[in-house]
Short mmCIF file of C-alpha atoms in Angstrom, two decimals:
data_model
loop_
_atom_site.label_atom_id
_atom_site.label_comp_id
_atom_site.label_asym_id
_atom_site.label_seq_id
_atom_site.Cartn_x
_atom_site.Cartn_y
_atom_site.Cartn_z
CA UNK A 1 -11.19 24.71 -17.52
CA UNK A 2 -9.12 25.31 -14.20
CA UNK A 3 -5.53 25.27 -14.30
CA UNK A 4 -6.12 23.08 -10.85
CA UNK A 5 -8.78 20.51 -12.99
CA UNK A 6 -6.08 20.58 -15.97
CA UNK A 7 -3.82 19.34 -13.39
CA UNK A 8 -6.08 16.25 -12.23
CA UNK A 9 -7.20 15.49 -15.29
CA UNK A 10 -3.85 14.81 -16.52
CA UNK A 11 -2.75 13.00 -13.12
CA UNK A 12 -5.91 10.74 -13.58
CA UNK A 13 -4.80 10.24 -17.37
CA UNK A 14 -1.38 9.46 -16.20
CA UNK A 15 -2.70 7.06 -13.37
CA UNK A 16 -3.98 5.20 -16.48
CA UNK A 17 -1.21 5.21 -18.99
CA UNK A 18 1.49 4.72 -16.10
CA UNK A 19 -0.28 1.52 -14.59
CA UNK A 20 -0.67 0.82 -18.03
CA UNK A 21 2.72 0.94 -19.55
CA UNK A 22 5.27 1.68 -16.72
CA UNK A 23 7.26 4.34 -15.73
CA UNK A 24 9.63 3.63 -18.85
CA UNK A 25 7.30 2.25 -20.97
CA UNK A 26 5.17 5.71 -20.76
CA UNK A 27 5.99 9.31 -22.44
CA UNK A 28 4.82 12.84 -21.78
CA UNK A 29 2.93 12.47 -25.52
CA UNK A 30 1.35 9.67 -24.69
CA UNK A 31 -0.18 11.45 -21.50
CA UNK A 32 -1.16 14.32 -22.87
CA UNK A 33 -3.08 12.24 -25.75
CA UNK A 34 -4.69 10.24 -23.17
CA UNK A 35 -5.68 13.89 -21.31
CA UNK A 36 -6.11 15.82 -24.16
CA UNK A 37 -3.88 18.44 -23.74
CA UNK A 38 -1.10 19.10 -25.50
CA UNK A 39 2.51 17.69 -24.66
CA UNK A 40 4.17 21.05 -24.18
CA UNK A 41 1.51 21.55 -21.77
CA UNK A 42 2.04 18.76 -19.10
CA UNK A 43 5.63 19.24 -19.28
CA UNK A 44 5.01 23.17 -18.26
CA UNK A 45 2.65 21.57 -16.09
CA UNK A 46 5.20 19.11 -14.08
CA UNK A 47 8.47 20.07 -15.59
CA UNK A 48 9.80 16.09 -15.97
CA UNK A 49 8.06 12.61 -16.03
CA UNK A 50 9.29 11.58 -12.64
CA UNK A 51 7.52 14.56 -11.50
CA UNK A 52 4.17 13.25 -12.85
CA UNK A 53 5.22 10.11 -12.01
CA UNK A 54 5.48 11.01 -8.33
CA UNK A 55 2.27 12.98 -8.64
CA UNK A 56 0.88 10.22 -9.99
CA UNK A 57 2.67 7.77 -6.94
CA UNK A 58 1.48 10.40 -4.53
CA UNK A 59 -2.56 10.51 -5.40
CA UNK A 60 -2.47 6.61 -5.60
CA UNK A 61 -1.42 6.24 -2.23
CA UNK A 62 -3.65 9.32 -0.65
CA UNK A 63 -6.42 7.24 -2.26
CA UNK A 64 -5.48 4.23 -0.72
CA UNK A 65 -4.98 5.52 2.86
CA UNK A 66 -7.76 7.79 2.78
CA UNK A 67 -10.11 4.86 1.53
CA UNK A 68 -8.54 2.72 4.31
CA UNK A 69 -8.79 5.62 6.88
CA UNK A 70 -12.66 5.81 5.66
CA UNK A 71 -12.94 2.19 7.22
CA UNK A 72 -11.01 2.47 10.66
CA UNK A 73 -13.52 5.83 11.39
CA UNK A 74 -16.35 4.32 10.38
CA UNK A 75 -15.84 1.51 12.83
CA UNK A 76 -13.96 2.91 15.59
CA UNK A 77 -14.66 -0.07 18.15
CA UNK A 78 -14.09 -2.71 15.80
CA UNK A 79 -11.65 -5.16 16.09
CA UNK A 80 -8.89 -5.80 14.22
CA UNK A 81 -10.22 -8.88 12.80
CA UNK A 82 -13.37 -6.60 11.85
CA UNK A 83 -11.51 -3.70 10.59
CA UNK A 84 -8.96 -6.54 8.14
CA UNK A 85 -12.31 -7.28 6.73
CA UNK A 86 -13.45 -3.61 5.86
CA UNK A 87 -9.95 -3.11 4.95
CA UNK A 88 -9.72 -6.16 2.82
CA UNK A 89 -13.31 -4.63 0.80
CA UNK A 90 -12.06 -0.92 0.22
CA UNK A 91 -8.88 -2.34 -1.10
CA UNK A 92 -11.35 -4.75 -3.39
CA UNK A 93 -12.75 -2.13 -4.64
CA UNK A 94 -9.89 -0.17 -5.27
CA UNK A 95 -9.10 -2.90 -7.91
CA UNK A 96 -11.63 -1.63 -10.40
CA UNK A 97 -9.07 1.64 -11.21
CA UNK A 98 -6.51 -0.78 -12.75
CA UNK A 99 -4.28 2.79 -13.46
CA UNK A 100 -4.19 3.07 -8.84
CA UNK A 101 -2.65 0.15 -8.10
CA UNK A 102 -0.83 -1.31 -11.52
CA UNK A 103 1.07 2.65 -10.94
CA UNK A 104 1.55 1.81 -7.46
CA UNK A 105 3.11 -1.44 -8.14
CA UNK A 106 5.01 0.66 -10.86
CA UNK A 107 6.47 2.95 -8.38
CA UNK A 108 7.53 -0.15 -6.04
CA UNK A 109 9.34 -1.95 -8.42
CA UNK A 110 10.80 1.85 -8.91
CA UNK A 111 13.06 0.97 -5.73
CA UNK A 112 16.40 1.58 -7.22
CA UNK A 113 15.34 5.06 -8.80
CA UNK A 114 16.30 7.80 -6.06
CA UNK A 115 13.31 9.81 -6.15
CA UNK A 116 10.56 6.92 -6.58
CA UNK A 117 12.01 4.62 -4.50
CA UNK A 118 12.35 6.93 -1.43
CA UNK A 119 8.56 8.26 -2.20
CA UNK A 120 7.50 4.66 -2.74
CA UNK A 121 9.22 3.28 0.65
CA UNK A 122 7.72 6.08 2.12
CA UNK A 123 4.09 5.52 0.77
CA UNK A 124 4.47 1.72 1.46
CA UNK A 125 5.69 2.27 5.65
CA UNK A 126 2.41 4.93 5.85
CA UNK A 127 0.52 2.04 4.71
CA UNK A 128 1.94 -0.71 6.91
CA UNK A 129 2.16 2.45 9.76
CA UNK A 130 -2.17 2.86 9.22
CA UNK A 131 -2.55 -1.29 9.66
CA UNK A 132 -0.03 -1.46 12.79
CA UNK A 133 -1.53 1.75 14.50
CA UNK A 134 -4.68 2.72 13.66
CA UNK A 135 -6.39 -0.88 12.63
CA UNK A 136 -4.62 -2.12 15.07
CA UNK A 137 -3.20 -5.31 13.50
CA UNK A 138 -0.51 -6.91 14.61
CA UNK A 139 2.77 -7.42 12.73
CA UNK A 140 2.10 -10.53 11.34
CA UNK A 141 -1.48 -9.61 10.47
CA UNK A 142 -0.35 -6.23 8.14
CA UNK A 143 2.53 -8.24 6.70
CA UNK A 144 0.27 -11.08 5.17
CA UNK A 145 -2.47 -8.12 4.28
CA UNK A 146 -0.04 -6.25 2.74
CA UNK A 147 1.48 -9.59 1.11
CA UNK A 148 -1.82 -10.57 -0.03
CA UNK A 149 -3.11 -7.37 -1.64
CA UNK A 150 0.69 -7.58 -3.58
CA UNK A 151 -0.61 -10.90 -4.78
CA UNK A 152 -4.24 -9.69 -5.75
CA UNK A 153 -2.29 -6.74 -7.88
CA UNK A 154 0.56 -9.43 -9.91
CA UNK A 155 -3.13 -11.59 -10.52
CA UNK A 156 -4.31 -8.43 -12.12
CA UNK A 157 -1.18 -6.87 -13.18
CA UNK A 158 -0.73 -10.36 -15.58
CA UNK A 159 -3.95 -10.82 -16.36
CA UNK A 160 -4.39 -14.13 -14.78
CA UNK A 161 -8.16 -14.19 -16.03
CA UNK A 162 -7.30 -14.50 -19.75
CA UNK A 163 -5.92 -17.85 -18.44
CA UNK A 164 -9.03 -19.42 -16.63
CA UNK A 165 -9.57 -21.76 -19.15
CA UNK A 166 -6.49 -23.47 -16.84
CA UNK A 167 -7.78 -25.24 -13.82
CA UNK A 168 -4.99 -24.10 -11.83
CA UNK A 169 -4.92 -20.50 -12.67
CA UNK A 170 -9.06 -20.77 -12.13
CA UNK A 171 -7.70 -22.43 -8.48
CA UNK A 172 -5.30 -19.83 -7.62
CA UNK A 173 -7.62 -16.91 -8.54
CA UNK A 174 -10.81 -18.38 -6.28
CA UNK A 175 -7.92 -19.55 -3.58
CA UNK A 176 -6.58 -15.67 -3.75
CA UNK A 177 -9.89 -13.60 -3.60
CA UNK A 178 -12.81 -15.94 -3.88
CA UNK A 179 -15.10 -13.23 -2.83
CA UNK A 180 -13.64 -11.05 -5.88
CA UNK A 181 -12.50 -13.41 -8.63
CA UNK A 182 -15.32 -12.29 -10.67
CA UNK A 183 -13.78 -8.96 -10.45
CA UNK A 184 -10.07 -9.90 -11.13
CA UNK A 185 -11.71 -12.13 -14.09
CA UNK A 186 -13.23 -9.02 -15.54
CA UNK A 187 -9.80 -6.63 -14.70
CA UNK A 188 -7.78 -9.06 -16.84
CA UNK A 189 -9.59 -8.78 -20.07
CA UNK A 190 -9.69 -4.84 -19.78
#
């Protein structure tokens, strides 16, 4: 294998044990088990695990803009209203790799940590920056996207489908995402 597919395979495996576990919750052994390679090898690879971590931080968010970016040039006369809809999908569908967003919600609540918070403001403005200038959404319109895909990831982040036995967790899921409650059902018993 390719030193350059080593090095995705491991990101991907780190995606998974990341979103997984957290940033502290996570080692370099664990990593490498999930990639199998050895440890020794993925810290050669990245030297620390804020390194991976940011590698990790970094792919997540080039997935998310790119899959974004996907919709707004696919549709380059629709309106805003149109492209929050597309929008809305691809980030739907970006739910099924639990590792993408549980590590990008990992890397916000990274704030206070110099490296991951500046990479993870960063990575969050080029987000809101693609909805304001590209979609063409107004202010109000990325804040409650970007406010509503935070909610989508805490329902799936908790697991909020082991508890639909509960009329008002079944409620808030349907009220959240009716179109992909099924989807956040399934997540939360992964």
């Amino acid at each position: 294998m390719r030193a350059e597919d080593r090095r995705e395979l491991v990101i991907t495996a780190a995606m998974g044990v990341f979103g997984e576990r957290g940033y502290v919750g996570s080692t370099t052994d664990a990593i490498a088990r999930a990639a199998g390679v050895s440890q020794p090898y993925v810290v050669r690879m990245f030297g620390t695990k804020e390194a991976l971590f940011l590698a990790v931080l970094d792919r997540a968010l080039q997935r998310l803009l790119s899959d974004f970016s996907a919709v707004i040039e696919s549709n380059p006369t629709a309106s805003a209203e149109v492209l929050h809809a597309g929008i809305g999908a691809a980030y739907g569908n970006l739910l099924a790799d639990r590792g993408l967003l549980l590590s990008l919600m990992h890397g916000f609540v990274l704030g206070s940590v110099p490296a991951i918070g500046a990479a993870a403001r960063l990575g969050f403005l080029e987000v809101y920056r693609l909805l304001r200038r590209r979609a063409g959404f107004s202010a109000e319109q990325a804040r409650d996207f970007l406010a509503h895909g935070m909610l989508v990831n805490t329902l799936v982040g908790i697991r909020m489908g082991l508890e639909m036995d509960d009329p008002d967790a079944r409620e808030l899921v349907e009220c959240v995402a009716p179109i992909k409650a099924d989807l956040i059902r399934r997540l939360a018993h992964d």
